[in-house]
Tab-separated table of C-alpha atoms and ligand atoms in Angstrom:
chain	number	residue	atom	x	y	z
A	22	MET	CA	0.000	0.000	0.000
A	23	THR	CA	1.520	3.332	-1.003
A	24	ASP	CA	-1.095	5.877	-0.003
A	25	ASP	CA	-4.105	6.563	2.157
A	26	LEU	CA	-5.786	8.597	-0.593
A	27	LEU	CA	-5.135	8.624	-4.317
A	28	ILE	CA	-6.891	11.511	-6.069
A	29	ILE	CA	-7.443	10.935	-9.799
A	30	GLY	CA	-7.632	14.401	-11.367
A	31	GLY	CA	-6.021	17.579	-10.082
A	32	GLY	CA	-8.709	19.926	-11.456
A	33	PRO	CA	-10.373	22.428	-9.131
A	34	VAL	CA	-12.256	19.772	-7.151
A	35	GLY	CA	-9.414	17.225	-6.780
A	36	ALA	CA	-6.917	19.973	-5.909
A	37	THR	CA	-9.294	21.400	-3.282
A	38	LEU	CA	-9.593	17.996	-1.628
A	39	ALA	CA	-5.816	17.542	-1.569
A	40	LEU	CA	-5.250	21.003	-0.053
A	41	ALA	CA	-7.916	20.412	2.582
A	42	LEU	CA	-5.953	17.301	3.678
A	43	LYS	CA	-2.634	19.138	3.952
A	44	ASN	CA	-0.864	18.684	7.315
A	45	TYR	CA	-3.291	16.019	8.618
A	46	GLY	CA	-0.772	13.166	8.548
A	47	LEU	CA	-2.460	11.277	5.702
A	48	ARG	CA	-0.452	10.055	2.696
A	49	VAL	CA	-2.052	11.741	-0.294
A	50	THR	CA	-1.095	11.545	-3.996
A	51	VAL	CA	-2.762	13.471	-6.844
A	52	LEU	CA	-2.561	12.011	-10.373
A	53	GLU	CA	-3.143	14.655	-13.039
A	54	ALA	CA	-3.190	14.049	-16.792
A	55	ARG	CA	-2.011	17.585	-17.663
A	56	HIS	CA	1.685	18.319	-17.887
A	57	PRO	CA	2.916	20.777	-15.223
A	58	ALA	CA	3.716	23.652	-17.572
A	59	THR	CA	0.391	23.346	-19.400
A	60	GLY	CA	-1.784	24.850	-16.690
A	61	ALA	CA	-5.544	24.557	-16.823
A	62	ARG	CA	-6.194	26.039	-20.285
A	63	ASP	CA	-9.935	26.351	-20.223
A	64	ALA	CA	-12.149	29.142	-21.535
A	65	ARG	CA	-14.787	28.660	-18.840
A	66	THR	CA	-15.580	31.378	-16.349
A	67	LEU	CA	-17.024	30.216	-13.056
A	68	ALA	CA	-19.529	31.956	-10.806
A	69	LEU	CA	-18.356	31.063	-7.302
A	70	SER	CA	-20.844	31.194	-4.478
A	71	GLU	CA	-20.148	32.935	-1.176
A	72	GLY	CA	-19.840	29.483	0.430
A	73	SER	CA	-17.122	28.512	-2.092
A	74	ARG	CA	-15.239	31.732	-1.391
A	75	LEU	CA	-15.222	30.881	2.313
A	76	ILE	CA	-13.792	27.396	1.585
A	77	LEU	CA	-11.081	28.803	-0.722
A	78	GLY	CA	-10.284	31.332	2.023
A	79	ARG	CA	-9.783	28.532	4.560
A	80	LEU	CA	-7.423	26.811	2.122
A	81	GLY	CA	-5.365	30.010	1.885
A	82	VAL	CA	-5.896	30.535	-1.858
A	83	TRP	CA	-8.563	33.253	-1.864
A	84	SER	CA	-6.061	36.105	-1.262
A	85	ARG	CA	-4.262	35.067	-4.465
A	86	LEU	CA	-7.569	34.824	-6.389
A	87	ALA	CA	-9.257	37.987	-5.107
A	88	PRO	CA	-7.615	40.336	-7.676
A	89	TYR	CA	-9.109	38.223	-10.504
A	90	ALA	CA	-12.566	37.889	-8.940
A	91	THR	CA	-15.426	40.216	-9.856
A	92	PRO	CA	-18.122	40.461	-7.169
A	93	ILE	CA	-21.760	39.892	-8.159
A	94	GLU	CA	-23.823	42.359	-6.151
A	95	THR	CA	-27.130	41.882	-7.985
A	96	ILE	CA	-28.633	39.026	-9.998
A	97	HIS	CA	-31.226	40.124	-12.550
A	98	ILE	CA	-33.481	37.282	-13.788
A	99	SER	CA	-35.842	37.818	-16.728
A	100	GLN	CA	-37.379	36.128	-19.759
A	101	ARG	CA	-37.376	37.273	-23.350
A	102	GLY	CA	-40.580	38.603	-24.856
A	103	ARG	CA	-42.636	38.201	-21.673
A	104	LEU	CA	-43.350	40.117	-18.498
A	105	GLY	CA	-41.843	39.151	-15.161
A	106	ARG	CA	-38.417	39.729	-13.719
A	107	ALA	CA	-36.766	39.359	-10.327
A	108	MET	CA	-33.715	40.879	-8.678
A	109	LEU	CA	-31.610	39.295	-5.924
A	110	ARG	CA	-29.397	41.769	-4.056
A	111	ALA	CA	-26.361	41.128	-1.842
A	112	GLU	CA	-27.179	44.030	0.467
A	113	GLU	CA	-30.601	42.530	1.179
A	114	GLU	CA	-28.778	39.390	2.385
A	115	GLY	CA	-26.247	41.379	4.463
A	116	GLN	CA	-23.450	40.023	2.220
A	117	GLU	CA	-20.786	41.955	0.336
A	118	ALA	CA	-21.517	39.876	-2.751
A	119	LEU	CA	-23.895	37.107	-3.843
A	120	GLY	CA	-20.967	35.433	-5.605
A	121	TYR	CA	-17.766	36.044	-7.547
A	122	VAL	CA	-16.879	35.599	-11.206
A	123	LEU	CA	-13.511	33.976	-11.756
A	124	PRO	CA	-11.703	32.547	-14.796
A	125	TYR	CA	-11.298	28.765	-14.485
A	126	ALA	CA	-7.649	29.122	-15.608
A	127	GLU	CA	-6.800	31.503	-12.706
A	128	LEU	CA	-8.458	29.185	-10.215
A	129	GLY	CA	-6.481	26.243	-11.624
A	130	ALA	CA	-3.174	28.158	-11.507
A	131	ALA	CA	-3.706	29.244	-7.886
A	132	LEU	CA	-4.579	25.699	-6.806
A	133	ASP	CA	-1.583	24.225	-8.729
A	134	ASP	CA	0.765	26.662	-6.952
A	135	ALA	CA	-0.736	25.932	-3.542
A	136	LEU	CA	-0.318	22.191	-4.161
A	137	ALA	CA	3.305	22.686	-5.240
A	138	ALA	CA	3.945	24.429	-1.906
A	139	ALA	CA	2.255	21.679	0.156
A	140	GLU	CA	5.173	19.490	1.233
A	141	ASP	CA	3.156	16.491	2.370
A	142	ILE	CA	1.046	16.200	-0.825
A	143	ARG	CA	2.574	14.369	-3.789
A	144	VAL	CA	1.400	15.570	-7.204
A	145	GLU	CA	2.232	13.582	-10.341
A	146	PHE	CA	1.575	15.488	-13.565
A	147	GLY	CA	1.430	13.874	-17.008
A	148	VAL	CA	-0.210	10.770	-15.516
A	149	ARG	CA	-3.410	9.492	-17.120
A	150	ALA	CA	-5.477	6.953	-15.168
A	151	THR	CA	-6.826	4.258	-17.489
A	152	ALA	CA	-8.396	1.667	-15.188
A	153	LEU	CA	-9.508	1.135	-11.606
A	154	GLU	CA	-9.884	-2.129	-9.685
A	155	THR	CA	-10.691	-2.848	-6.073
A	156	SER	CA	-9.800	-5.589	-3.594
A	157	ASP	CA	-10.831	-6.183	0.034
A	158	ASP	CA	-8.544	-3.544	1.447
A	159	ALA	CA	-7.512	-1.197	-1.376
A	160	ALA	CA	-8.120	0.310	-4.790
A	161	THR	CA	-5.567	0.005	-7.568
A	162	VAL	CA	-5.321	2.491	-10.409
A	163	THR	CA	-3.548	1.700	-13.675
A	164	VAL	CA	-1.968	4.739	-15.311
A	165	GLU	CA	-0.012	5.726	-18.392
A	166	GLN	CA	2.996	7.945	-17.869
A	167	ASN	CA	5.492	8.785	-20.619
A	168	GLY	CA	4.327	5.794	-22.659
A	169	ALA	CA	4.803	3.357	-19.750
A	170	THR	CA	2.094	1.612	-17.730
A	171	LYS	CA	2.252	1.843	-13.905
A	172	LYS	CA	0.011	0.994	-10.972
A	173	PHE	CA	-0.776	3.017	-7.837
A	174	SER	CA	-2.775	1.702	-4.915
A	175	ALA	CA	-4.397	3.313	-1.896
A	176	ARG	CA	-6.964	2.700	0.820
A	177	LEU	CA	-9.242	5.167	-1.010
A	178	ALA	CA	-9.248	6.143	-4.694
A	179	VAL	CA	-11.040	9.453	-5.206
A	180	ILE	CA	-12.283	9.921	-8.779
A	181	ALA	CA	-12.097	13.658	-9.535
A	182	ASP	CA	-11.445	13.444	-13.277
A	183	GLY	CA	-14.458	15.567	-14.236
A	184	GLY	CA	-16.181	12.436	-15.558
A	185	ARG	CA	-13.892	12.569	-18.574
A	186	SER	CA	-12.290	9.128	-18.269
A	187	LEU	CA	-12.630	5.827	-16.399
A	188	ASP	CA	-15.861	4.587	-17.921
A	189	ALA	CA	-15.915	1.204	-16.169
A	190	LEU	CA	-16.199	1.873	-12.454
A	191	PRO	CA	-16.711	-0.984	-9.984
A	192	GLY	CA	-20.344	-1.145	-8.803
A	193	MET	CA	-21.199	2.333	-10.146
A	194	LYS	CA	-23.459	3.241	-13.053
A	195	ARG	CA	-23.385	6.458	-15.064
A	196	GLU	CA	-26.677	7.891	-16.373
A	197	THR	CA	-26.699	10.582	-19.039
A	198	ARG	CA	-29.508	12.884	-20.134
A	199	GLU	CA	-28.750	15.014	-23.190
A	200	TYR	CA	-30.219	18.528	-23.016
A	201	GLY	CA	-29.746	19.123	-26.748
A	202	HIS	CA	-27.973	22.336	-25.731
A	203	THR	CA	-24.456	23.582	-26.281
A	204	ALA	CA	-23.008	26.507	-24.304
A	205	LEU	CA	-21.102	29.125	-26.235
A	206	VAL	CA	-18.814	31.080	-23.894
A	207	GLY	CA	-16.636	34.145	-24.386
A	208	HIS	CA	-15.783	37.555	-22.922
A	209	VAL	CA	-17.849	40.495	-24.226
A	210	GLU	CA	-17.318	44.219	-23.888
A	211	CYS	CA	-20.447	46.392	-23.820
A	212	GLU	CA	-21.499	49.993	-24.098
A	213	LEU	CA	-22.751	50.340	-20.486
A	214	PRO	CA	-20.790	49.643	-17.247
A	215	HIS	CA	-21.679	46.345	-15.539
A	216	ASN	CA	-22.243	47.774	-12.043
A	217	ASN	CA	-21.596	44.248	-10.727
A	218	ILE	CA	-24.928	42.971	-12.045
A	219	ALA	CA	-25.227	39.404	-13.375
A	220	TYR	CA	-28.025	38.787	-15.892
A	221	GLU	CA	-29.805	35.457	-16.336
A	222	ARG	CA	-32.279	35.634	-19.206
A	223	PHE	CA	-34.519	32.749	-20.191
A	224	THR	CA	-35.373	32.446	-23.881
A	225	PRO	CA	-37.241	29.720	-25.796
A	226	GLN	CA	-33.872	28.674	-27.300
A	227	GLY	CA	-32.261	28.271	-23.840
A	228	PRO	CA	-30.881	30.532	-21.113
A	229	VAL	CA	-28.323	33.250	-21.773
A	230	ALA	CA	-26.178	34.641	-18.945
A	231	LEU	CA	-23.929	37.673	-18.687
A	232	LEU	CA	-21.668	37.630	-15.634
A	233	PRO	CA	-19.725	40.786	-14.741
A	234	GLU	CA	-16.037	40.095	-15.416
A	235	GLY	CA	-13.148	42.486	-14.856
A	236	ALA	CA	-13.539	46.248	-14.839
A	237	THR	CA	-15.917	46.610	-17.760
A	238	GLY	CA	-16.959	43.410	-19.553
A	239	TYR	CA	-19.014	40.282	-19.044
A	240	ALA	CA	-18.475	36.547	-19.296
A	241	LEU	CA	-21.102	35.305	-21.740
A	242	VAL	CA	-22.772	31.887	-21.513
A	243	TRP	CA	-25.185	31.558	-24.453
A	244	THR	CA	-27.068	28.261	-24.693
A	245	ALA	CA	-28.374	27.151	-28.063
A	246	THR	CA	-28.871	23.974	-30.080
A	247	PRO	CA	-25.528	22.378	-31.081
A	248	ASP	CA	-25.937	23.470	-34.740
A	249	GLU	CA	-26.825	27.028	-33.794
A	250	ALA	CA	-23.908	27.266	-31.315
A	251	ALA	CA	-21.508	26.014	-34.013
A	252	ARG	CA	-22.854	28.632	-36.421
A	253	LEU	CA	-22.547	31.425	-33.823
A	254	ALA	CA	-18.980	30.371	-32.959
A	255	GLN	CA	-17.934	30.879	-36.596
A	256	LEU	CA	-19.712	34.184	-37.301
A	257	PRO	CA	-17.645	37.277	-38.085
A	258	GLU	CA	-17.398	39.420	-34.914
A	259	ALA	CA	-19.704	42.262	-36.019
A	260	GLN	CA	-22.447	39.859	-37.062
A	261	PHE	CA	-22.074	37.838	-33.847
A	262	LEU	CA	-22.410	41.002	-31.722
A	263	ALA	CA	-25.491	42.126	-33.648
A	264	GLU	CA	-27.147	38.712	-33.162
A	265	LEU	CA	-26.276	38.731	-29.461
A	266	HIS	CA	-27.829	42.188	-29.088
A	267	LYS	CA	-31.005	40.992	-30.777
A	268	HIS	CA	-31.103	37.862	-28.597
A	269	PHE	CA	-30.279	39.511	-25.251
A	270	GLY	CA	-31.929	42.916	-25.631
A	271	ASP	CA	-30.864	46.425	-24.623
A	272	ARG	CA	-30.059	46.133	-20.917
A	273	VAL	CA	-26.274	46.507	-21.317
A	274	GLY	CA	-26.361	48.698	-24.436
A	275	ALA	CA	-24.582	47.681	-27.626
A	276	PHE	CA	-22.085	44.800	-27.602
A	277	ARG	CA	-18.685	46.113	-28.733
A	278	ALA	CA	-16.295	43.122	-28.796
A	279	ILE	CA	-16.137	39.365	-28.146
A	280	ALA	CA	-13.008	37.355	-27.334
A	281	GLY	CA	-12.291	33.693	-26.653
A	282	ARG	CA	-15.367	32.034	-28.137
A	283	ALA	CA	-15.528	28.322	-27.161
A	284	THR	CA	-18.330	25.763	-27.016
A	285	PHE	CA	-19.234	23.086	-24.448
A	286	PRO	CA	-21.901	20.386	-25.025
A	287	LEU	CA	-24.345	20.253	-22.110
A	288	ARG	CA	-25.775	17.156	-20.484
A	289	LEU	CA	-26.780	15.923	-17.065
A	290	VAL	CA	-24.553	13.026	-16.018
A	291	THR	CA	-25.042	11.327	-12.678
A	292	LEU	CA	-23.136	8.447	-11.147
A	293	ARG	CA	-25.070	6.120	-8.836
A	294	PRO	CA	-23.975	5.323	-6.236
A	295	VAL	CA	-21.057	7.721	-5.801
A	296	THR	CA	-19.205	5.290	-3.537
A	297	ALA	CA	-17.997	1.696	-3.845
A	298	PRO	CA	-15.623	-0.141	-1.483
A	299	HIS	CA	-12.403	1.945	-1.378
A	300	VAL	CA	-13.689	4.289	-4.104
A	301	VAL	CA	-15.566	7.600	-4.128
A	302	ALA	CA	-16.394	10.000	-6.975
A	303	ILE	CA	-16.610	13.760	-6.379
A	304	GLY	CA	-17.207	16.927	-8.414
A	305	ASN	CA	-18.126	16.553	-12.075
A	306	ALA	CA	-17.132	12.879	-11.922
A	307	ALA	CA	-20.124	12.354	-9.600
A	308	GLN	CA	-22.533	14.862	-11.193
A	309	THR	CA	-22.121	17.009	-14.296
A	310	LEU	CA	-24.785	19.709	-14.418
A	311	HIS	CA	-26.151	22.244	-16.903
A	312	PRO	CA	-24.409	25.573	-16.144
A	313	VAL	CA	-27.718	27.494	-16.033
A	314	ALA	CA	-27.517	28.211	-12.307
A	315	GLY	CA	-23.700	28.175	-11.992
A	316	GLN	CA	-23.834	25.332	-9.465
A	317	GLY	CA	-21.485	22.602	-10.786
A	318	PHE	CA	-18.183	23.673	-9.325
A	319	ASN	CA	-19.776	25.009	-6.146
A	320	LEU	CA	-21.380	21.612	-5.520
A	321	GLY	CA	-18.100	19.827	-6.344
A	322	LEU	CA	-16.188	22.043	-3.954
A	323	ARG	CA	-18.604	21.115	-1.171
A	324	ASP	CA	-18.100	17.404	-2.098
A	325	ALA	CA	-14.341	17.877	-1.664
A	326	TRP	CA	-14.667	19.831	1.574
A	327	GLN	CA	-17.052	17.353	3.199
A	328	LEU	CA	-14.910	14.367	2.162
A	329	ALA	CA	-11.831	16.074	3.626
A	330	LEU	CA	-13.610	16.782	6.931
A	331	ILE	CA	-14.617	13.111	7.232
A	332	ALA	CA	-11.167	11.813	6.175
A	333	ARG	CA	-9.494	14.026	8.791
A	334	GLU	CA	-11.682	12.492	11.499
A	335	THR	CA	-10.992	8.921	10.325
A	336	ALA	CA	-8.021	6.876	11.532
A	337	ALA	CA	-5.622	6.257	8.612
A	338	GLU	CA	-6.253	2.483	8.673
A	339	SER	CA	-10.030	3.059	8.311
A	340	VAL	CA	-9.801	5.473	5.381
A	341	GLY	CA	-11.830	4.078	2.450
A	342	GLY	CA	-13.725	1.709	4.768
A	343	ALA	CA	-17.498	1.193	4.760
A	344	GLU	CA	-18.199	3.524	7.713
A	345	MET	CA	-16.303	6.466	6.236
A	346	LEU	CA	-17.984	6.066	2.849
A	347	ARG	CA	-21.431	5.682	4.430
A	348	ARG	CA	-20.905	8.938	6.350
A	349	TYR	CA	-19.815	10.720	3.181
A	350	GLN	CA	-22.704	9.469	1.088
A	351	SER	CA	-25.387	10.271	3.649
A	352	GLY	CA	-23.829	13.688	4.371
A	353	ARG	CA	-23.942	14.689	0.697
A	354	ARG	CA	-27.375	13.317	-0.251
A	355	VAL	CA	-29.516	16.424	0.393
A	356	ASP	CA	-27.077	18.957	-1.096
A	357	THR	CA	-26.374	16.898	-4.223
A	358	GLY	CA	-30.025	15.948	-4.778
A	359	GLY	CA	-31.124	19.586	-4.327
A	360	GLY	CA	-28.440	20.885	-6.721
A	361	ILE	CA	-29.315	18.347	-9.425
A	362	PHE	CA	-33.073	18.927	-9.085
A	363	PHE	CA	-32.816	22.749	-9.096
A	364	THR	CA	-30.480	22.870	-12.102
A	365	ASP	CA	-32.390	20.256	-14.097
A	366	PHE	CA	-35.672	22.064	-13.361
A	367	LEU	CA	-34.276	25.358	-14.667
A	368	ALA	CA	-32.678	23.722	-17.722
A	369	ARG	CA	-35.686	21.632	-18.787
A	370	VAL	CA	-38.832	23.082	-17.342
A	371	PHE	CA	-38.046	26.761	-16.887
A	372	ALA	CA	-36.237	27.241	-20.208
A	373	ASN	CA	-38.743	25.930	-22.713
A	374	ASP	CA	-41.494	27.169	-24.961
A	375	TRP	CA	-44.398	24.929	-23.912
A	376	PRO	CA	-47.782	26.646	-24.285
A	377	GLY	CA	-48.716	28.547	-21.125
A	378	TRP	CA	-45.268	28.263	-19.564
A	379	GLY	CA	-44.207	31.820	-20.442
A	380	ALA	CA	-47.061	33.156	-18.306
A	381	ALA	CA	-46.319	30.715	-15.467
A	382	ARG	CA	-42.643	31.720	-15.530
A	383	GLY	CA	-43.611	35.392	-15.491
A	384	ALA	CA	-45.861	34.795	-12.474
A	385	GLY	CA	-43.049	32.927	-10.700
A	386	LEU	CA	-40.583	35.747	-11.320
A	387	ALA	CA	-43.099	38.391	-10.219
A	388	LEU	CA	-43.752	36.431	-7.023
A	389	LEU	CA	-40.006	36.180	-6.347
A	390	GLU	CA	-39.673	39.933	-6.889
A	391	LEU	CA	-42.515	40.699	-4.473
A	392	CYS	CA	-41.706	38.183	-1.752
A	393	ALA	CA	-38.606	38.953	0.350
A	394	PRO	CA	-38.575	35.549	2.184
A	395	ALA	CA	-38.612	33.750	-1.215
A	396	ARG	CA	-35.688	35.890	-2.429
A	397	HIS	CA	-33.808	35.186	0.811
A	398	PHE	CA	-34.462	31.437	0.384
A	399	VAL	CA	-33.148	31.398	-3.219
A	400	SER	CA	-30.114	33.563	-2.349
A	401	ARG	CA	-29.147	31.295	0.565
A	402	LYS	CA	-29.490	28.103	-1.485
A	403	MET	CA	-27.396	29.600	-4.286
A	404	SER	CA	-24.752	30.791	-1.793
A	405	PHE	CA	-24.515	27.756	0.480
A	406	GLY	CA	-26.284	24.845	-1.268
A	407	ALA	CA	-29.443	22.906	-0.418
A	408	LYS	CA	-28.363	22.530	3.220
A	409	GLY	CA	-27.609	26.254	3.585
B	514	LIG	C1	-19.827	26.503	-20.003
B	514	LIG	C2	-19.732	26.118	-18.563
B	514	LIG	C3	-19.918	27.088	-17.569
B	514	LIG	C4	-19.856	26.728	-16.218
B	514	LIG	N1	-20.086	27.681	-15.271
B	514	LIG	C5	-20.062	27.337	-13.977
B	514	LIG	C6	-20.309	28.324	-12.954
B	514	LIG	O1	-20.568	29.494	-13.249
B	514	LIG	N2	-20.249	27.935	-11.647
B	514	LIG	C7	-19.996	26.647	-11.301
B	514	LIG	O2	-19.994	26.351	-10.094
B	514	LIG	N3	-19.746	25.689	-12.226
B	514	LIG	C8	-19.791	26.013	-13.545
B	514	LIG	N4	-19.539	25.064	-14.471
B	514	LIG	C9	-19.195	23.695	-14.038
B	514	LIG	C10	-17.715	23.598	-13.656
B	514	LIG	O3	-16.893	23.979	-14.735
B	514	LIG	C11	-17.387	22.179	-13.208
B	514	LIG	O4	-18.335	21.764	-12.251
B	514	LIG	C12	-15.993	22.083	-12.584
B	514	LIG	O5	-15.003	22.453	-13.511
B	514	LIG	C13	-15.749	20.632	-12.138
B	514	LIG	O6	-14.463	20.508	-11.605
B	514	LIG	P1	-13.787	19.085	-11.517
B	514	LIG	O7	-12.464	19.304	-10.858
B	514	LIG	O8	-14.736	18.093	-10.952
B	514	LIG	O9	-13.579	18.619	-13.042
B	514	LIG	P2	-12.685	19.276	-14.183
B	514	LIG	O10	-12.708	20.759	-14.084
B	514	LIG	O11	-13.128	18.648	-15.459
B	514	LIG	O12	-11.202	18.762	-13.844
B	514	LIG	C14	-10.853	17.383	-14.017
B	514	LIG	C15	-9.337	17.237	-13.954
B	514	LIG	O13	-9.021	15.837	-14.078
B	514	LIG	C16	-7.978	15.688	-15.037
B	514	LIG	N5	-8.165	14.368	-15.650
B	514	LIG	C17	-9.116	13.975	-16.532
B	514	LIG	N6	-8.989	12.679	-16.837
B	514	LIG	C18	-7.919	12.221	-16.142
B	514	LIG	C19	-7.273	10.950	-16.028
B	514	LIG	N7	-7.723	9.891	-16.713
B	514	LIG	N8	-6.202	10.821	-15.219
B	514	LIG	C20	-5.737	11.889	-14.515
B	514	LIG	N9	-6.307	13.144	-14.585
B	514	LIG	C21	-7.380	13.283	-15.381
B	514	LIG	C22	-8.166	16.844	-16.028
B	514	LIG	O14	-6.944	17.155	-16.698
B	514	LIG	C23	-8.614	17.964	-15.093
B	514	LIG	O15	-7.529	18.696	-14.557
B	514	LIG	C24	-19.600	25.383	-15.842
B	514	LIG	C25	-19.397	24.412	-16.831
B	514	LIG	C26	-19.471	24.771	-18.174
B	514	LIG	C27	-19.274	23.716	-19.228
């Protein structure tokens, strides 16, 4: 046995888990497919909740991230072509911000650096896990490194690969529901200042979000059918900006520039159960959500944090045992179930063009706007998860 915990994937969720176990006397190794100099090259921008900011603060990485983070002070929710809108405000919640907008690449770089400085955490870059097996007392991971095949074993293998590899998992089944949506992301500059307002606009073609990013611009997440997203990604800039203006409306004035267009197919993927003897899946490996409510990473971060809290309280020889995994699974059930339900509801039911639904949506938004306890409820769930 080489390790107590072997973390497969050093993305934001796997790296968070490793950092949360620093200095607790457990032997922890992270296996990451990227090469060290590559960094996390990813065009995504993440909306971090207040709860996630608190966790990153406890790990000592928030001070490094703060200069890149744009606070969201107001969330403006509306629908195209229909009445009804709602506003959530940080000041109403007694918070400085409802959340923070942060480039995925900056988050990855800060976590990589923090891991490099953590003397008791071993990180192996350029290592791709290809298979996972379990025995009575351990999990064994087969990897490819520089063209050679190697094996690592540990009392607990934590799958944090974003659900991008390891299809055959012992005793676990992956279910996929295609949304028929692709997200087109990019950074847009606009005529009017953002005033730290995030916009979520529901349209019959899917939701479109503008998240305040940097001093003046917005991170755009525009959901459309795969064909339409591919067409939009290829449009000349001026035509793209004109179509975006038509689709989004006038709230931020004219769109002046777009940079870094990239597309991501969207689907709901769930793994059931998320634990097997000596194995647990966390983050996107356990649940990959539609980005409509910006919940995926926030939920994954809470997976990592809760698993770390339980691992710290578990004697090294019992790590990966039935009791530890039972505690983890029961502790995550409500938060994970709530996050999946809420996001799936918004993606499927809220963002569609069924007859009568526009009016029902409008009534729901008007009710949210009028009812302070309902706004408080939604703000708390978005900040701290279903258990918040
Ligand atoms: C367009 C878009 C917008 C989003 N916006 C938001 C948002 O606003 N807020 C939010 O909370 N979430 C958002 N999300 C979701 C968020 O990006 C994910 O939930 C988050 O990145 C998951 O982190 P992770 O570490 O689990 O997986 P990943 O980020 O996918 O990281 C997985 C890591 O594992 C490594 N890896 C993969 N396979 C292997 C292997 N075989 N061996 C070793 N290493 C491996 C990869 O190199 C990578 O570093 C969005 C997603 C999309 C697509």
